[in-house]
CSV table of C-alpha atoms in Angstrom, one decimal:
chain,number,residue,atom,x,y,z
Q,1,UNK,CA,103.7,99.3,94.5
Q,2,UNK,CA,105.6,98.6,97.8
Q,3,UNK,CA,106.8,101.7,99.6
Q,4,UNK,CA,109.3,102.4,102.3
Q,5,UNK,CA,107.1,101.6,105.2
Q,6,UNK,CA,107.1,101.7,108.9
Q,7,UNK,CA,105.4,98.8,110.7
Q,8,UNK,CA,102.7,99.6,113.2
Q,9,UNK,CA,105.1,98.3,115.8
Q,10,UNK,CA,108.3,100.4,115.9
Q,11,UNK,CA,111.1,98.3,117.4
Q,12,UNK,CA,114.0,100.0,119.2
Q,13,UNK,CA,117.0,97.9,118.4
Q,14,UNK,CA,120.4,97.6,120.1
Q,15,UNK,CA,123.3,96.0,118.2
Q,16,UNK,CA,125.9,94.1,120.1
Q,17,UNK,CA,128.9,93.9,117.6
Q,18,UNK,CA,130.9,91.4,119.6
Q,19,UNK,CA,128.3,88.7,119.2
Q,20,UNK,CA,127.0,90.0,115.8
Q,21,UNK,CA,123.5,89.9,117.2
Q,22,UNK,CA,120.5,92.2,117.4
Q,23,UNK,CA,118.2,92.5,120.4
Q,24,UNK,CA,115.1,94.5,121.2
Q,25,UNK,CA,115.8,97.5,123.4
Q,26,UNK,CA,113.2,96.8,126.1
Q,27,UNK,CA,113.5,100.4,127.5
Q,28,UNK,CA,112.0,101.8,124.2
Q,29,UNK,CA,108.2,102.1,124.4
Q,30,UNK,CA,106.6,99.0,125.9
Q,31,UNK,CA,109.1,96.2,125.8
Q,32,UNK,CA,110.8,97.6,122.8
Q,33,UNK,CA,107.7,98.4,120.8
Q,34,UNK,CA,105.5,101.5,120.0
Q,35,UNK,CA,102.1,101.3,118.4
Q,36,UNK,CA,101.5,104.2,116.0
Q,37,UNK,CA,98.0,105.5,115.2
Q,38,UNK,CA,98.7,105.6,111.5
Q,39,UNK,CA,98.0,103.5,108.4
Q,40,UNK,CA,98.9,103.6,104.8
Q,41,UNK,CA,96.5,104.8,102.2
Q,42,UNK,CA,94.8,101.4,101.9
Q,43,UNK,CA,94.2,101.1,105.7
Q,44,UNK,CA,97.1,98.7,106.3
Q,45,UNK,CA,98.5,99.2,109.9
Q,46,UNK,CA,101.7,101.1,109.2
Q,47,UNK,CA,103.0,104.5,108.3
Q,48,UNK,CA,104.6,105.3,105.0
Q,49,UNK,CA,107.9,106.8,106.0
Q,50,UNK,CA,110.2,107.4,109.0
Q,51,UNK,CA,112.8,110.0,109.9
Q,52,UNK,CA,115.3,110.2,112.8
Q,53,UNK,CA,115.8,113.7,114.3
Q,54,UNK,CA,119.2,114.9,115.5
Q,55,UNK,CA,118.1,114.6,119.1
Q,56,UNK,CA,117.2,110.9,118.7
Q,57,UNK,CA,113.4,111.4,118.3
Q,58,UNK,CA,111.6,109.4,115.7
Q,59,UNK,CA,109.0,110.9,113.2
Q,60,UNK,CA,106.7,108.9,111.0
Q,61,UNK,CA,104.0,109.9,108.5
Q,62,UNK,CA,100.8,108.2,107.3
Q,63,UNK,CA,97.0,108.4,107.4
Q,64,UNK,CA,95.4,108.9,110.7
Q,65,UNK,CA,93.3,105.9,111.6
Q,66,UNK,CA,90.2,107.8,112.6
Q,67,UNK,CA,87.2,109.4,110.8
Q,68,UNK,CA,89.3,112.3,109.5
Q,69,UNK,CA,91.5,110.0,107.3
Q,70,UNK,CA,94.0,112.8,107.1
Q,71,UNK,CA,97.7,112.6,106.3
Q,72,UNK,CA,99.5,113.0,109.7
Q,73,UNK,CA,103.0,113.3,111.2
Q,74,UNK,CA,103.6,111.8,114.6
Q,75,UNK,CA,106.8,112.1,116.8
Q,76,UNK,CA,108.1,109.7,119.4
Q,77,UNK,CA,110.9,110.6,121.8
Q,78,UNK,CA,114.0,108.4,121.9
Q,79,UNK,CA,112.3,106.5,124.8
Q,80,UNK,CA,109.4,105.7,122.5
Q,81,UNK,CA,106.9,108.1,124.1
Q,82,UNK,CA,104.4,109.8,121.8
Q,83,UNK,CA,104.8,113.6,121.8
Q,84,UNK,CA,101.1,114.6,121.9
Q,85,UNK,CA,101.8,118.3,121.3
Q,86,UNK,CA,103.7,117.6,118.1
Q,87,UNK,CA,101.2,115.8,115.9
Q,88,UNK,CA,100.4,117.7,112.7
Q,89,UNK,CA,97.8,116.9,110.1
Q,90,UNK,CA,97.8,118.0,106.4
Q,91,UNK,CA,94.3,118.6,105.1
Q,92,UNK,CA,95.7,119.9,101.8
Q,93,UNK,CA,97.6,116.6,101.1
Q,94,UNK,CA,96.0,113.8,99.2
Q,95,UNK,CA,96.3,110.5,101.1
Q,96,UNK,CA,98.9,109.0,98.7
Q,97,UNK,CA,102.6,109.4,98.2
Q,98,UNK,CA,104.1,110.8,101.5
Q,99,UNK,CA,107.6,111.5,102.4
Q,100,UNK,CA,109.4,112.9,105.5
Q,101,UNK,CA,113.0,113.7,106.3
Q,102,UNK,CA,114.9,115.7,108.9
Q,103,UNK,CA,117.1,118.7,108.3
Q,104,UNK,CA,120.3,119.2,110.3
Q,105,UNK,CA,118.6,122.0,112.3
Q,106,UNK,CA,115.9,119.6,113.5
Q,107,UNK,CA,113.2,121.0,111.1
Q,108,UNK,CA,111.2,118.5,109.1
Q,109,UNK,CA,110.5,118.3,105.4
Q,110,UNK,CA,107.2,116.7,104.5
Q,111,UNK,CA,106.1,115.8,101.0
Q,112,UNK,CA,102.8,114.8,99.5
Q,113,UNK,CA,100.5,115.6,96.6
Q,114,UNK,CA,97.6,118.1,96.4
Q,115,UNK,CA,94.1,116.8,96.9
Q,116,UNK,CA,92.9,118.6,93.7
Q,117,UNK,CA,93.6,117.2,90.2
Q,118,UNK,CA,96.3,117.0,88.7
Q,119,UNK,CA,97.6,116.3,92.2
Q,120,UNK,CA,100.8,118.4,91.9
Q,121,UNK,CA,103.5,117.7,94.5
Q,122,UNK,CA,103.7,119.7,97.7
Q,123,UNK,CA,106.5,120.3,100.1
Q,124,UNK,CA,105.9,121.5,103.6
Q,125,UNK,CA,108.3,122.3,106.4
Q,126,UNK,CA,107.7,121.9,110.1
Q,127,UNK,CA,109.6,123.6,113.0
Q,128,UNK,CA,111.0,121.4,115.7
Q,129,UNK,CA,107.8,121.7,117.7
Q,130,UNK,CA,105.7,120.4,114.9
Q,131,UNK,CA,104.2,123.8,113.8
Q,132,UNK,CA,104.2,124.8,110.2
Q,133,UNK,CA,107.2,127.0,109.2
Q,134,UNK,CA,105.4,129.8,107.5
Q,135,UNK,CA,108.7,131.3,106.3
Q,136,UNK,CA,109.0,128.4,103.9
Q,137,UNK,CA,107.4,128.7,100.4
Q,138,UNK,CA,103.9,130.3,100.7
Q,139,UNK,CA,102.7,130.0,104.3
Q,140,UNK,CA,104.8,126.9,104.8
Q,141,UNK,CA,104.1,125.1,101.5
Q,142,UNK,CA,105.9,124.9,98.2
Q,143,UNK,CA,104.0,123.5,95.1
Q,144,UNK,CA,105.9,121.5,92.5
Q,145,UNK,CA,105.2,121.4,88.8
Q,146,UNK,CA,105.2,117.6,88.9
Q,147,UNK,CA,102.6,114.9,89.3
Q,148,UNK,CA,104.0,112.2,91.6
Q,149,UNK,CA,103.1,108.7,90.7
Q,150,UNK,CA,104.3,106.5,93.5
Q,151,UNK,CA,107.1,108.3,95.3
Q,152,UNK,CA,107.9,111.9,96.4
Q,153,UNK,CA,110.8,112.2,98.8
Q,154,UNK,CA,112.5,115.3,100.3
Q,155,UNK,CA,116.1,115.5,101.2
Q,156,UNK,CA,118.3,118.3,102.5
Q,157,UNK,CA,121.6,118.6,100.6
Q,158,UNK,CA,125.0,119.6,102.1
Q,159,UNK,CA,124.5,123.0,100.4
Q,160,UNK,CA,121.4,123.7,102.5
Q,161,UNK,CA,119.2,123.4,99.4
Q,162,UNK,CA,116.4,120.8,99.2
Q,163,UNK,CA,116.2,118.0,96.7
Q,164,UNK,CA,112.7,116.5,96.1
Q,165,UNK,CA,112.8,113.4,93.9
Q,166,UNK,CA,110.6,110.5,92.9
Q,167,UNK,CA,108.6,109.3,89.9
Q,168,UNK,CA,106.1,111.2,87.8
Q,169,UNK,CA,103.1,110.1,85.8
Q,170,UNK,CA,103.2,110.9,82.1
Q,171,UNK,CA,99.6,110.8,80.9
Q,172,UNK,CA,99.2,107.9,78.4
Q,173,UNK,CA,103.0,107.5,78.2
Q,174,UNK,CA,104.2,105.9,81.3
Q,175,UNK,CA,106.3,106.8,84.4
Q,176,UNK,CA,109.5,108.8,84.5
Q,177,UNK,CA,112.2,110.0,87.0
Q,178,UNK,CA,111.8,113.5,88.3
Q,179,UNK,CA,113.9,115.6,90.6
Q,180,UNK,CA,113.7,119.3,91.6
Q,181,UNK,CA,115.8,121.5,93.7
Q,182,UNK,CA,114.5,124.2,96.1
Q,183,UNK,CA,116.3,127.0,97.9
Q,184,UNK,CA,116.2,126.7,101.7
Q,185,UNK,CA,113.2,129.1,101.7
Q,186,UNK,CA,111.2,126.8,99.5
Q,187,UNK,CA,111.6,128.7,96.3
Q,188,UNK,CA,112.4,126.7,93.2
Q,189,UNK,CA,116.1,126.9,92.2
Q,190,UNK,CA,115.7,127.6,88.5
Q,191,UNK,CA,119.5,127.0,87.9
Q,192,UNK,CA,119.0,123.3,88.6
Q,193,UNK,CA,118.6,121.1,85.4
Q,194,UNK,CA,116.0,122.8,83.2
Q,195,UNK,CA,114.2,125.6,85.0
Q,196,UNK,CA,114.6,123.7,88.3
Q,197,UNK,CA,113.5,120.2,87.1
Q,198,UNK,CA,115.2,117.1,85.9
Q,199,UNK,CA,113.2,114.6,84.1
Q,200,UNK,CA,114.2,111.3,82.5
Q,201,UNK,CA,112.3,108.4,80.9
Q,202,UNK,CA,112.9,105.3,78.9
Q,203,UNK,CA,110.2,104.6,76.2
Q,204,UNK,CA,109.9,100.9,76.9
Q,205,UNK,CA,110.1,100.9,80.7
Q,206,UNK,CA,108.3,102.6,83.7
Q,207,UNK,CA,110.7,104.0,86.2
Q,208,UNK,CA,110.1,104.2,90.0
Q,209,UNK,CA,112.5,106.1,92.2
Q,210,UNK,CA,112.7,105.4,95.9
Q,211,UNK,CA,116.1,106.5,97.2
Q,212,UNK,CA,118.8,109.1,96.7
Q,213,UNK,CA,122.3,109.7,97.9
Q,214,UNK,CA,124.5,112.8,97.7
Q,215,UNK,CA,128.1,111.9,97.1
Q,216,UNK,CA,131.0,113.9,98.7
Q,217,UNK,CA,131.6,115.6,95.3
Q,218,UNK,CA,128.0,116.8,95.2
Q,219,UNK,CA,126.8,114.4,92.6
Q,220,UNK,CA,123.4,112.9,93.2
Q,221,UNK,CA,122.5,109.2,92.8
Q,222,UNK,CA,118.9,108.2,92.4
Q,223,UNK,CA,117.8,104.6,92.6
Q,224,UNK,CA,114.7,102.4,92.3
Q,225,UNK,CA,113.6,100.1,89.5
Q,226,UNK,CA,113.0,100.0,85.8
Q,227,UNK,CA,110.3,97.4,85.1
Q,228,UNK,CA,111.3,95.4,88.2
Q,229,UNK,CA,115.0,95.6,87.5
Q,230,UNK,CA,117.4,97.5,89.7
Q,231,UNK,CA,117.8,101.0,88.3
Q,232,UNK,CA,120.2,103.8,89.1
Q,233,UNK,CA,121.0,107.2,87.6
Q,234,UNK,CA,123.4,109.9,88.5
Q,235,UNK,CA,123.2,113.7,88.2
Q,236,UNK,CA,125.8,116.4,88.4
Q,237,UNK,CA,125.2,119.0,91.3
Q,238,UNK,CA,123.6,121.3,88.7
Q,239,UNK,CA,121.0,118.7,87.9
Q,240,UNK,CA,122.3,117.6,84.5
Q,241,UNK,CA,122.8,113.9,83.7
Q,242,UNK,CA,126.2,112.6,84.5
Q,243,UNK,CA,127.0,110.7,81.2
Q,244,UNK,CA,130.2,109.1,82.8
Q,245,UNK,CA,128.0,106.9,85.1
Q,246,UNK,CA,126.9,103.5,83.8
Q,247,UNK,CA,125.7,103.7,80.2
Q,248,UNK,CA,124.9,107.3,79.3
Q,249,UNK,CA,124.3,108.2,82.9
Q,250,UNK,CA,122.2,105.3,84.2
Q,251,UNK,CA,122.4,101.5,84.7
Q,252,UNK,CA,119.9,98.7,84.8
Q,253,UNK,CA,120.9,95.6,86.6
Q,254,UNK,CA,118.5,92.6,85.9
Q,255,UNK,CA,117.9,90.2,88.8
Q,256,UNK,CA,116.6,86.7,88.5
Q,257,UNK,CA,113.3,87.4,90.3
Q,258,UNK,CA,113.2,91.1,89.8
Q,259,UNK,CA,114.2,93.8,92.3
Q,260,UNK,CA,114.2,97.4,93.4
Q,261,UNK,CA,116.5,99.7,95.4
Q,262,UNK,CA,114.9,101.2,98.6
Q,263,UNK,CA,118.0,102.8,100.1
Q,264,UNK,CA,121.5,103.8,99.2
Q,265,UNK,CA,124.7,104.1,101.3
Q,266,UNK,CA,128.3,105.0,100.5
Q,267,UNK,CA,131.2,103.0,101.7
Q,268,UNK,CA,134.4,104.7,102.9
Q,269,UNK,CA,136.2,103.5,99.7
Q,270,UNK,CA,133.5,105.3,97.6
Q,271,UNK,CA,131.7,102.2,96.5
Q,272,UNK,CA,127.9,102.3,96.5
Q,273,UNK,CA,125.6,99.9,98.4
């Protein structure tokens, strides 16, 4: 399953709106490119996710391409220079299913799955200098009662709470949507959905979720695919299904050659891209 990926060569781009063209920013890295030291779980030369910090620095996560084979977060300044003092490895993470996002305060949320079966989801938080924020969860980590299949993605909400979403393996039954909400200290918000967890499945389709968007009214859109067709579902802020959206809270939009959503954006008029 294709993931949101970061190519080995990170290109800094400058957009010139007058000419509607895009050019490489040659001041970033070496002639506009930066080579990471990360791969995906199969050894392909790219990280698995990327985040932009409020100060313009770039963070990516993947598997370190050395004998350790450990999930690793790297940070690059807005000039493309690697910050060697920031790099953080995660021995407790399995080398599949990573996510990373930045909070408004510059801290980083990092997601993965435990190395031990049944590979429950894990959320970690890093301080701005790359050290583990031990005030979060238990010694910096929060364990989820969910078994991520292909995606596990963290996202800070406007309330300061943390949404973690993705797709979950149902043994012998398929793949379903899951989302959970944490308080800012990493403790599960049990008022969200049912005991802190939203789950949704369709008996005849496997569901993969790659992207989310918080609307101005606090509703949450999740998007991905349902058996290679575009799939979207919307939740109320309390984690319950918004039955007014699409058909009974979700929509499936078939495409001639199949498709999947990898990101979401809101237009000024409220329409969704």
